[in-house]
Short mmCIF file of C-alpha atoms and ligand atoms in Angstrom, two decimals:
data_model
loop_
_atom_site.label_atom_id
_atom_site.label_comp_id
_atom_site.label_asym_id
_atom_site.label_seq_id
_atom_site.Cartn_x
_atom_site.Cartn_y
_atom_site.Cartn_z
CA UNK A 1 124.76 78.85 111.89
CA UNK A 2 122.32 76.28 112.72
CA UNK A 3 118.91 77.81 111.44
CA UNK A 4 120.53 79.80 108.33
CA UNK A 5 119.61 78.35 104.94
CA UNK A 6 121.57 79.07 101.85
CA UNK A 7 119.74 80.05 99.10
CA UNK A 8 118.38 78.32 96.67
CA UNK A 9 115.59 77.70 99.34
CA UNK A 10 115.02 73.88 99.52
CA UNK A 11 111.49 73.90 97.86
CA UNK A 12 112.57 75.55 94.87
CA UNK A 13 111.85 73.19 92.37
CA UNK A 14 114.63 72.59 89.76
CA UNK A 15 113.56 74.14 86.47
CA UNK A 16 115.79 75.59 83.90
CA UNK A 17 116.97 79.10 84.83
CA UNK A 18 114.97 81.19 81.95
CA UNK A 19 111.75 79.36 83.11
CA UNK A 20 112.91 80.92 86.92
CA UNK A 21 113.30 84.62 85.20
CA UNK A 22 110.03 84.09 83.38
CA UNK A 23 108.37 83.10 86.14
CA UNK A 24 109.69 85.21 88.63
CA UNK A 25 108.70 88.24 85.68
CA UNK A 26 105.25 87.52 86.39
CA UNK A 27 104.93 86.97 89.83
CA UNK A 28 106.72 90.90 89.70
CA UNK A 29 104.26 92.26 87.12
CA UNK A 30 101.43 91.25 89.54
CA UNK A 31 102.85 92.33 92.72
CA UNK A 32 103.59 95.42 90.94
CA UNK A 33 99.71 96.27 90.06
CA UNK A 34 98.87 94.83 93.22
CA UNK A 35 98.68 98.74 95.13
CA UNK A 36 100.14 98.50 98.56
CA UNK A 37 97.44 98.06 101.25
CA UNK A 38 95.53 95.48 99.41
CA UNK A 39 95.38 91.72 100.68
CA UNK A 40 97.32 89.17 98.93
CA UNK A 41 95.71 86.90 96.07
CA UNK A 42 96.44 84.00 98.79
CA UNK A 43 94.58 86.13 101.59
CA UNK A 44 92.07 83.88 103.89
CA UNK A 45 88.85 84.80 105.63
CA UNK A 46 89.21 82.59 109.10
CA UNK A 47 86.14 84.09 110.25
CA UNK A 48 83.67 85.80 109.39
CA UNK A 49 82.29 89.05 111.17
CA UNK A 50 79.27 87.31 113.18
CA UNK A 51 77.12 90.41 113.75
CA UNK A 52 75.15 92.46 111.27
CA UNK A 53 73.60 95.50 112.02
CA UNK A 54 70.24 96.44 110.13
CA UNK A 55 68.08 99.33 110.35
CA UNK A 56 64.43 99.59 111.44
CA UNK A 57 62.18 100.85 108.21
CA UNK A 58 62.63 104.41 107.99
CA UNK A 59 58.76 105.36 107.63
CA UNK A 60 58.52 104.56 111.57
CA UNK A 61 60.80 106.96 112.69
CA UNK A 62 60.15 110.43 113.24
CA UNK A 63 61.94 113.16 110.49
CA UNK A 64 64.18 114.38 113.40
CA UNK A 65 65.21 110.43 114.07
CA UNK A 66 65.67 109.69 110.62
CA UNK A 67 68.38 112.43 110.07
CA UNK A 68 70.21 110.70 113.38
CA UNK A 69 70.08 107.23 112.12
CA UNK A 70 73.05 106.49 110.38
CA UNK A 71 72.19 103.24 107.71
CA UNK A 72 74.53 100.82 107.69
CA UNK A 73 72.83 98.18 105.79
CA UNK A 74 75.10 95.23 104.67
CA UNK A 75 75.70 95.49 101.38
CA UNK A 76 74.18 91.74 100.60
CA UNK A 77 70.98 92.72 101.76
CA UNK A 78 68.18 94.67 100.20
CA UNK A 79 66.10 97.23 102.31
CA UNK A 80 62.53 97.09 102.66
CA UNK A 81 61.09 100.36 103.16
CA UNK A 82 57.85 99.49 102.56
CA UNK A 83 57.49 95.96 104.47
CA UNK A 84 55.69 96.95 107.98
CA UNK A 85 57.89 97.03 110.97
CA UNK A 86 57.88 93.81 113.11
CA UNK A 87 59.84 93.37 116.65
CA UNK A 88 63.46 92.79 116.36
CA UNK A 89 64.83 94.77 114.22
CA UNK A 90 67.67 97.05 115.36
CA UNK A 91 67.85 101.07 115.08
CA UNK A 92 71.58 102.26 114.81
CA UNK A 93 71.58 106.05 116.44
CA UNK A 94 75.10 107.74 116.63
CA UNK A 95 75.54 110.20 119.54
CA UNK A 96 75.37 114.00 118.71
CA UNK A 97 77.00 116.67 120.48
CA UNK A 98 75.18 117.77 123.55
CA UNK A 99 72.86 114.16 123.53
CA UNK A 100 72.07 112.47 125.90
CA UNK A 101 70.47 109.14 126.25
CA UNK A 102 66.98 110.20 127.96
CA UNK A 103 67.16 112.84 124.60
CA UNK A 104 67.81 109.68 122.07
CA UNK A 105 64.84 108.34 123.93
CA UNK A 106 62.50 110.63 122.97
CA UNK A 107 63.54 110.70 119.48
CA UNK A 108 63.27 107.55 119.10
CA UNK A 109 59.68 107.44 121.07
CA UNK A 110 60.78 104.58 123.50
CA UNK A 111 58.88 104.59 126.38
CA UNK A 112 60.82 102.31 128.96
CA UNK A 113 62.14 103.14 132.01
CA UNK A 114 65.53 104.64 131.76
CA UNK A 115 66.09 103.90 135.16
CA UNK A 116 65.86 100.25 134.38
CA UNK A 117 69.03 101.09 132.25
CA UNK A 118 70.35 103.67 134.71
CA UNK A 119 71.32 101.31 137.85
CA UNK A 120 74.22 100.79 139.68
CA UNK A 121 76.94 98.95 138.19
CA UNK A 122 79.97 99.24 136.67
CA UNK A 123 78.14 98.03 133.09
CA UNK A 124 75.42 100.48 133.47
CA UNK A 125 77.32 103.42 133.75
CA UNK A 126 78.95 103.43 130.57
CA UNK A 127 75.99 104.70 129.61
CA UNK A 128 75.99 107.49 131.16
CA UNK A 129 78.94 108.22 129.61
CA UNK A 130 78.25 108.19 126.20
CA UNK A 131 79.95 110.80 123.82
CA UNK A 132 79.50 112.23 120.32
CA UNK A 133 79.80 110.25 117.47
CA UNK A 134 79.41 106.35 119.80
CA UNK A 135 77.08 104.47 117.95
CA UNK A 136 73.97 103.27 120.11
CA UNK A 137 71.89 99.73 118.36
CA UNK A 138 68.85 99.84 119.35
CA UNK A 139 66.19 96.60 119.11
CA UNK A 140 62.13 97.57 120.01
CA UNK A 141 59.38 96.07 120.30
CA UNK A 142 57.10 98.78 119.43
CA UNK A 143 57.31 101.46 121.57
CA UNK A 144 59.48 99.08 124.14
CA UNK A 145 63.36 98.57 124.50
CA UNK A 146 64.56 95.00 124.21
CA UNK A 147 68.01 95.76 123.48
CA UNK A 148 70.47 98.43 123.47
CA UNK A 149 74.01 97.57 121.95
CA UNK A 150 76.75 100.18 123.10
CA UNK A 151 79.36 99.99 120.48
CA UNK A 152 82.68 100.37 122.44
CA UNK A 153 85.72 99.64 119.73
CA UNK A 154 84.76 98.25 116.37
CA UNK A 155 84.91 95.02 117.73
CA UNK A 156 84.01 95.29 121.69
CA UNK A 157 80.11 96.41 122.43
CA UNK A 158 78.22 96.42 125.46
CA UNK A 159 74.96 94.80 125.04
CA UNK A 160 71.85 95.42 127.39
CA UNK A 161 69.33 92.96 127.44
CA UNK A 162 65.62 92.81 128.40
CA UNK A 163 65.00 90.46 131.58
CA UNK A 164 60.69 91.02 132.59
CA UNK A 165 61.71 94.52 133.90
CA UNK A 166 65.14 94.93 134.10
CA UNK A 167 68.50 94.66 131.82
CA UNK A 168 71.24 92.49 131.67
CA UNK A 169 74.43 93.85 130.99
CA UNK A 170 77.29 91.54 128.86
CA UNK A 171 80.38 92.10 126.65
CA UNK A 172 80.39 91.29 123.08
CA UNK A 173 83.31 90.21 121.09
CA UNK A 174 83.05 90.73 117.41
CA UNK A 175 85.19 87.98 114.93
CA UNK A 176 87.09 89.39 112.73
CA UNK A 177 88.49 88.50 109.38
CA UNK A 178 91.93 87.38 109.13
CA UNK A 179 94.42 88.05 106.14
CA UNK A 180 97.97 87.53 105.38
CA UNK A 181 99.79 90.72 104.05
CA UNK A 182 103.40 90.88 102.61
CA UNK A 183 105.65 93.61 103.32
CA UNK A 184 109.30 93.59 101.81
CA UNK A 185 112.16 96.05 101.24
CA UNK A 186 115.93 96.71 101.25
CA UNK A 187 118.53 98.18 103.33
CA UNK A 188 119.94 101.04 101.82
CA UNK A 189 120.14 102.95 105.10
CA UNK A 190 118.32 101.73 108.19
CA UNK A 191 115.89 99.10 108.84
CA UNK A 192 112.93 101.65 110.33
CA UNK A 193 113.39 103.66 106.81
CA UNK A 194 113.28 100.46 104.84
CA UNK A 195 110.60 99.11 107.06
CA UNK A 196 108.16 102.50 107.14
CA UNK A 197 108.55 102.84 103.27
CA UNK A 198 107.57 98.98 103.04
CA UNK A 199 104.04 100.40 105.10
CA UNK A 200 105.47 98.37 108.39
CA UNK A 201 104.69 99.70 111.87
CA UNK A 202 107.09 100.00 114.44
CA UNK A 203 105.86 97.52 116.17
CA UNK A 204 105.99 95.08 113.02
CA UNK A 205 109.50 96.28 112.65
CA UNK A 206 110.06 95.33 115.94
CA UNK A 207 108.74 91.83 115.40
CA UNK A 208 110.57 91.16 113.19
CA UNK A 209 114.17 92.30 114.99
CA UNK A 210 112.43 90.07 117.95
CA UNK A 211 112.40 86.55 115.34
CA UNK A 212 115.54 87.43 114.19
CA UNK A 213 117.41 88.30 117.06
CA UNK A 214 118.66 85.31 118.08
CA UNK A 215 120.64 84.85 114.49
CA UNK A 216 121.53 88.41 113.77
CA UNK A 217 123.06 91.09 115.66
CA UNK A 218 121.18 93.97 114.45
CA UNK A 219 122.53 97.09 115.90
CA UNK A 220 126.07 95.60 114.71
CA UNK A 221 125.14 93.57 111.33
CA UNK A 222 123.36 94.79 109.46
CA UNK A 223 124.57 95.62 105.73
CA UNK A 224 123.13 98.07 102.69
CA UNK A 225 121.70 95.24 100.58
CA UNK A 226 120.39 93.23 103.56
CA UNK A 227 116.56 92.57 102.50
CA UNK A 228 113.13 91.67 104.23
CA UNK A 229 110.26 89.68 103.47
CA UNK A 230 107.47 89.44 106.10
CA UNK A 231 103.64 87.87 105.77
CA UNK A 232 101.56 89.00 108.64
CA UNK A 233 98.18 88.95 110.10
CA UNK A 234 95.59 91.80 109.11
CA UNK A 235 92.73 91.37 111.01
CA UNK A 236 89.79 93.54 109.10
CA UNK A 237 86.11 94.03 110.48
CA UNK A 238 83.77 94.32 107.16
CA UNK A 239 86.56 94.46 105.12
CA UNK A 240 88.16 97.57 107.05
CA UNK A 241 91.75 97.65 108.13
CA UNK A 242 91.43 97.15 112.32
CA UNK A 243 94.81 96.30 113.42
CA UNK A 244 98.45 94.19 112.52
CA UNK A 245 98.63 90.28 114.12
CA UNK A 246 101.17 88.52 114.17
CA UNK A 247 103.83 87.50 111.85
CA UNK A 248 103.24 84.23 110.45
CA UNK A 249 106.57 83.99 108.10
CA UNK A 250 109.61 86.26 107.86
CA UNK A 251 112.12 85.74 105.58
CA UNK A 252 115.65 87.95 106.60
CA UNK A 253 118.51 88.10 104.07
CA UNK A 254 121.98 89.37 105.93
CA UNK A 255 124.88 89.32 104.42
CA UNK A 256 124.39 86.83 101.86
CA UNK A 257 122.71 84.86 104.21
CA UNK A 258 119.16 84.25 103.95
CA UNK A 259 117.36 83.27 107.24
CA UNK A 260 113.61 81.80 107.20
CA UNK A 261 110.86 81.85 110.03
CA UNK A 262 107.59 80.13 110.14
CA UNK A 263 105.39 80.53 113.04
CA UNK A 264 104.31 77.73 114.48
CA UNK A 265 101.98 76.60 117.50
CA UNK A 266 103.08 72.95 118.69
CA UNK A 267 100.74 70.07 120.18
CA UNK A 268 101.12 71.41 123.23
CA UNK A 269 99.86 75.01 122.42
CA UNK A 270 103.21 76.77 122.60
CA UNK A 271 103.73 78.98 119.47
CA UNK A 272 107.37 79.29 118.13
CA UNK A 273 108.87 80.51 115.49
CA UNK A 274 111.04 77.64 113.75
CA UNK A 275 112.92 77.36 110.45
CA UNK A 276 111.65 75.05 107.87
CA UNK A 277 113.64 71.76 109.40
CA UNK A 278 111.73 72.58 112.34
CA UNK A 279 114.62 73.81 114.58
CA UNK A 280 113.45 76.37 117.13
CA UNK A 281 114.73 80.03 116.24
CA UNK A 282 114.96 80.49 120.21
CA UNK A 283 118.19 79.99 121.70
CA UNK A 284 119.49 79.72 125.42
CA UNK A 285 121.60 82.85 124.92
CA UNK A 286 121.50 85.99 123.13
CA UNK A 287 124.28 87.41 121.31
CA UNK A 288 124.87 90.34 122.62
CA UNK A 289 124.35 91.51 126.00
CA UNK A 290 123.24 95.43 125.17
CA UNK A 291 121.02 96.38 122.88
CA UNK A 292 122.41 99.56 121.29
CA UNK A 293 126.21 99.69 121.22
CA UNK A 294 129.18 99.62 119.37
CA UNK A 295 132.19 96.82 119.50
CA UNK A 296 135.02 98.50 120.75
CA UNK A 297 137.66 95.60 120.81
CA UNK A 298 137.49 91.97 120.25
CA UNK A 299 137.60 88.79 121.54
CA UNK A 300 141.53 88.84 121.03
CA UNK A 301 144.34 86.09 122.53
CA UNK A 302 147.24 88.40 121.91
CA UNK A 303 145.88 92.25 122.24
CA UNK A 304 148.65 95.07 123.69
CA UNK A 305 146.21 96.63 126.42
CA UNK A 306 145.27 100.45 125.82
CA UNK A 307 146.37 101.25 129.44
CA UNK A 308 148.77 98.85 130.49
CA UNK A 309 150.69 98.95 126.74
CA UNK A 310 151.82 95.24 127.42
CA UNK A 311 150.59 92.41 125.05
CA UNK A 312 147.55 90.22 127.02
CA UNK A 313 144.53 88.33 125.88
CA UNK A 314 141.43 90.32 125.82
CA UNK A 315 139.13 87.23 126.65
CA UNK A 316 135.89 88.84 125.72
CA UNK A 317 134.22 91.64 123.80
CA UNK A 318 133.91 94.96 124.46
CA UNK A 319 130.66 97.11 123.61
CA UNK A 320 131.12 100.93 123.81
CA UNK A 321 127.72 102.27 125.10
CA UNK A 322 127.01 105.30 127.10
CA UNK A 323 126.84 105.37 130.91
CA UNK A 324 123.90 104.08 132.69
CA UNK A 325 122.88 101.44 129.67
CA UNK A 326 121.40 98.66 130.42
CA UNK A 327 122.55 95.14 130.37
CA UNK A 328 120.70 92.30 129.61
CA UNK A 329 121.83 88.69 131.44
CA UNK A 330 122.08 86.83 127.58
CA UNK A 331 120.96 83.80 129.27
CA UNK A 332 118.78 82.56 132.19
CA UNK A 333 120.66 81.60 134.85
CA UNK A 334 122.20 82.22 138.46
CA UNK A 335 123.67 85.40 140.24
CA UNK A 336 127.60 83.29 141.14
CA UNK A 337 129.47 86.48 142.58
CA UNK A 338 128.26 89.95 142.52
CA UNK A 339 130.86 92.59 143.32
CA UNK A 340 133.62 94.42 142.88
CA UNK A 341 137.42 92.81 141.61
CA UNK A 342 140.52 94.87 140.44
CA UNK A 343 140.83 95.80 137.00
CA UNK A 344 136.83 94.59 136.18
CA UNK A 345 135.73 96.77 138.79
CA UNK A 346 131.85 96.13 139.35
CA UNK A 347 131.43 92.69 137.86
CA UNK A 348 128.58 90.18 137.85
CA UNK A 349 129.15 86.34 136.63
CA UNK A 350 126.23 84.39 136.22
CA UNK A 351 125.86 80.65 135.77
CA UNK A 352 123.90 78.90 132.86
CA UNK A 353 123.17 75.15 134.10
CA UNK A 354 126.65 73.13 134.26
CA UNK A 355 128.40 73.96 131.45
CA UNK A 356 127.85 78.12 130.60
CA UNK A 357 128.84 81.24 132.30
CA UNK A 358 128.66 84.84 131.34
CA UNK A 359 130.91 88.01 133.13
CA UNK A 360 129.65 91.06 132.81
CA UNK A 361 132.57 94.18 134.18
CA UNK A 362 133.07 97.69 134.15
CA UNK A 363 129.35 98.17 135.44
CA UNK A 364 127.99 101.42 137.09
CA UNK A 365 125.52 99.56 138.70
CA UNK A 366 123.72 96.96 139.31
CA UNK A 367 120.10 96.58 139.02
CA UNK A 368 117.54 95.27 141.92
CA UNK A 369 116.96 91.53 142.27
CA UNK A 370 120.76 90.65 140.94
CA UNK A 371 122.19 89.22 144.76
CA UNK A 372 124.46 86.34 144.78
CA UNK A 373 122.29 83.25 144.54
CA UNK A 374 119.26 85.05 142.60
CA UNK A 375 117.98 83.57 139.29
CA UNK A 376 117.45 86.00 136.21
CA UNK A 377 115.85 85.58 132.95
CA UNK A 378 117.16 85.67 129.79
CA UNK A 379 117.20 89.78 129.08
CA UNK A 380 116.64 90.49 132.19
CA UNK A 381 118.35 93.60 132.61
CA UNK A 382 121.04 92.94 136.11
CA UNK A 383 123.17 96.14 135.55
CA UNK A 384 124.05 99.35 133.45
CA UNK A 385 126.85 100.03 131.75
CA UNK A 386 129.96 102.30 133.55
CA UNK A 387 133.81 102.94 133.60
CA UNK A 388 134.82 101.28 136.96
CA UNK A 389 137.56 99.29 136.95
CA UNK A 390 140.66 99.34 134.57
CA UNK A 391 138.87 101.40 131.63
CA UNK A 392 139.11 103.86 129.49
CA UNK A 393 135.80 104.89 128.90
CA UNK A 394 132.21 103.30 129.40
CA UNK A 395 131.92 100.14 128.29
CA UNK A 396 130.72 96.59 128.81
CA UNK A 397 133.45 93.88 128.48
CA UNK A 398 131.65 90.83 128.31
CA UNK A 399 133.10 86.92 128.60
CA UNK A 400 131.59 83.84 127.82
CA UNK A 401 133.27 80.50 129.07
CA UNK A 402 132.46 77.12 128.42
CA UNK A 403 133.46 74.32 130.83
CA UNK A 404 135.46 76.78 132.32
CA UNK A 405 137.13 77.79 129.03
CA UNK A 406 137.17 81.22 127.24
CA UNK A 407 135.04 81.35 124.36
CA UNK A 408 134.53 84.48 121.78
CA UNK A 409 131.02 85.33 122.69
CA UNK A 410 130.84 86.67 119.03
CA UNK A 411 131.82 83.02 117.31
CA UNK A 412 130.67 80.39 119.93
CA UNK A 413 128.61 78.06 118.67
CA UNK A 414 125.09 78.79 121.09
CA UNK A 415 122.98 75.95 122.28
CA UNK A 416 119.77 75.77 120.66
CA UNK A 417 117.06 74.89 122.56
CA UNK A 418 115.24 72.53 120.73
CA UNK A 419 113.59 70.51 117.62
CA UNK A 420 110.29 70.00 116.72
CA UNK A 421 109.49 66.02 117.57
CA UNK A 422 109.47 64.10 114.34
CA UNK A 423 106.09 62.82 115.05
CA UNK A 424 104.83 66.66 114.36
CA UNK A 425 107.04 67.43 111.33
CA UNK A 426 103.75 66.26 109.13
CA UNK A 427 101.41 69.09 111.11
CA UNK A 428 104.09 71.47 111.02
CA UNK A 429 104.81 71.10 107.38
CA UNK A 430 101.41 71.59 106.31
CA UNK A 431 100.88 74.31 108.34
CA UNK A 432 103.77 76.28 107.04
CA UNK A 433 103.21 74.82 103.50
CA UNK A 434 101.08 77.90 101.81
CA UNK A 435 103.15 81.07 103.45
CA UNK A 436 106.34 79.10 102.46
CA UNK A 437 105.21 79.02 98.83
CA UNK A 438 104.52 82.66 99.30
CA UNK A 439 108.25 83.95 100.53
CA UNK A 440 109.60 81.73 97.55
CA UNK A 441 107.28 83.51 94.89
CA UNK A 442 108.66 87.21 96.63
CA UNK A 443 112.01 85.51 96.73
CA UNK A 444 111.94 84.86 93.32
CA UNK A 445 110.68 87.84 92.32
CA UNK A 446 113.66 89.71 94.16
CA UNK A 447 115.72 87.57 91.91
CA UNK A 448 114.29 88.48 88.84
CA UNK A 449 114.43 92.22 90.20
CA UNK A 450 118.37 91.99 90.55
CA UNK A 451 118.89 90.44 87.43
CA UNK A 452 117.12 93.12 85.03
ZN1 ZN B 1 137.35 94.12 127.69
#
């Protein structure tokens, strides 16, 4: 395995193994108090949120306006009730039931024209469409409207502008705060279990079977034992949770083995995710050619055939999967013959550059776009799994030849498709240097964990 490193990870320094425990002690005594949800001590703001929303004094709004006007002063900043109202300052209204905007209006005692709001546009009618509980930022000058802010999404508004006598409509993006958060678990019966109970999404979960998945096989490999490490993205608006980002380092331990992630975007702009010799996880082929199955007989020289009860090679794998499954081309490459021979019944081969082919039999079908001479893409599904052919129930049987030569798609060593240049290792290192540090603290921990 090209991209597997065996533990002790290379940046643990060497220290004697009761300084280790010690350490690792404490580093588990603080993640411990640490309750889940919270950012890590090694959390960073990349932004900060670039709008602030203030409130006009309250003695200038009417009793029935001050009960709608929801304060949201920032927390840094000290109200002035008593400081006279000058232009500028912004009114946040949220909608009640059964509002509308000409009603907000009057409670507010604006005085423009809401037709100058009102016309024709795709902008402008998302306001008449505004429903309870939207927030509405409003910005007077006196008794006239200079700005109304139409908060979409905590982080998307609509903001109309004052132009002599008519508004300009334009989208606003708020920033918002980035943090790393870890997430970690164990096997003990499925990855979603482990995953949920660790707070993961699905999606995360899924992220982090997507890094992974060109290393291990994990509908068939994984183990009780096997543990997780992730650090991702939490991208917060005034220090609320908004939504997950991306997964900047995963750490995957299968079987012994412990694989390593970092995300990484290159020179170029291409973001990868790469172990820490700056090999690219991504390789030309995928393992396995169907997501969900199980191995029903193996790449085997000398097998005696269920059917025809005589001793021959079973030159691939088979993967027991239900009829009409789909299957996934494992590499990009070229439709070579399409069609339907003997004991493989419906078969496709396709061709990976010189070298590589795949064979996919036993098919039901195939799926659109798969003629002889068409290109797919790596997972691209080309057919579903079936029975036709020389079988005893569905399944894919799946071969993988190099040069020509029967491989066992389970063993072969895959191409990887490439290394980061040595002129970048510098860049790359640095950038990886701090969530590194972090998995080896967690890993460490773990350690410590196992040995009490
Ligand atoms: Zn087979």
């Amino acid at each position: 395995m090209g991209t597997s490193q065996k533990r002790p990870a290379r940046s643990f320094p060497l220290i004697p193994l009761a300084t280790v425990l010690v350490a690792g002690l404490l580093v588990a005594a603080a993640i411990l108090i640490t309750p889940p949800g919270q950012s890590t001590p090694g959390g960073t703001n990349l932004a900060n949120a670039a709008m602030q929303v203030t409130d006009l004094p309250l003695k200038q709004l009417s009793p029935q306006a001050f009960a709608d006007v929801e304060r949201d002063l920032d927390a840094t900043e000290t109200p002035e009730p008593t400081t006279p109202v000058h232009a500028g300052k912004p009114t946040t209204v949220v909608v009640k039931r059964g509002d509308s905007l000409s009603a907000i209006f009057m409670r507010l005692g604006i005085y423009s024209n809401l037709a100058q709001l009102l016309k024709p546009g795709e902008d402008h009618r998302a306001l008449e469409r505004i429903y309870p509980g939207q927030k509405l930022v409003f910005t007077l000058s006196g008794t006239r409207l200079d700005r109304l802010e139409l908060v979409q999404t905590p982080y998307r508004s609509l903001v109309y502008s004052r132009n002599n006598d008519s508004f300009v409509a334009e989208t606003l993006h708020r920033q918002l705060d980035t943090i790393l958060q870890y997430a970690g678990g164990h096997i003990d019966s499925s990855l979603y279990l482990a995953g949920h109970r660790a707070g993961m999404s699905d999606t995360l979960i899924q992220d982090l079977v997507h890094i992974f998945r060109w290393d291990i096989d994990f509908a068939l490999d994984l183990r009780v034992g096997d543990s997780f490490s992730i650090l991702y993205e939490k991208h917060l608006l005034d220090g609320e949770e908004v939504e997950d980002g991306e997964i900047a380092a995963a750490e995957f331990v299968n079987k012994g083995i412990t694989y390593r992630a970092y995300r990484y975007t290159d020179e170029s702009g291409r973001t990868d995710y790469y172990t820490l010799e700056g090999k690219s996880l991504h390789r030309t082929f995928l393992r396995t050619p169907v997501k969900i199955a199980r191995i029903s007989s193996y790449f085997n020289p000398r097998r005696r055939h269920p059917i025809l009860n005589v001793i021959r090679a079973h030159r691939g794998v088979d993967y027991a999967a239900p009829t009409g499954t789909p299957i996934q081309a494992t590499g990009a490459g070229r439709v070579i013959y399409r069609g339907t021979k003997g004991q493989y019944g419906k078969m496709i081969v396709l061709r990976h550059g010189n070298i590589y082919s795949t064979l996919y039999a036993h098919m039901s079908r195939y799926a659109r776009g798969t003629g002889v001479g068409r290109t797919v893409k790596q997972g691209q599904t080309i057919g579903y799994v079936g029975s036709t052919g020389l079988s005893t129930g569905p399944h894919l049987h799946y071969e993988f030849r190099v040069n020509g030569v029967h491989r066992n798609p389970l063993k072969v060593k895959l191409p990887q498709t490439k290394s980061l240049p040595k002129a970048e290792m510098d860049r790359f290192l640095a950038t990886i240097h701090a969530p590194a540090r972090q998995l080896d603290a967690y890993a460490l921990n773990r350690l410590a964990l196992q040995a009490l």
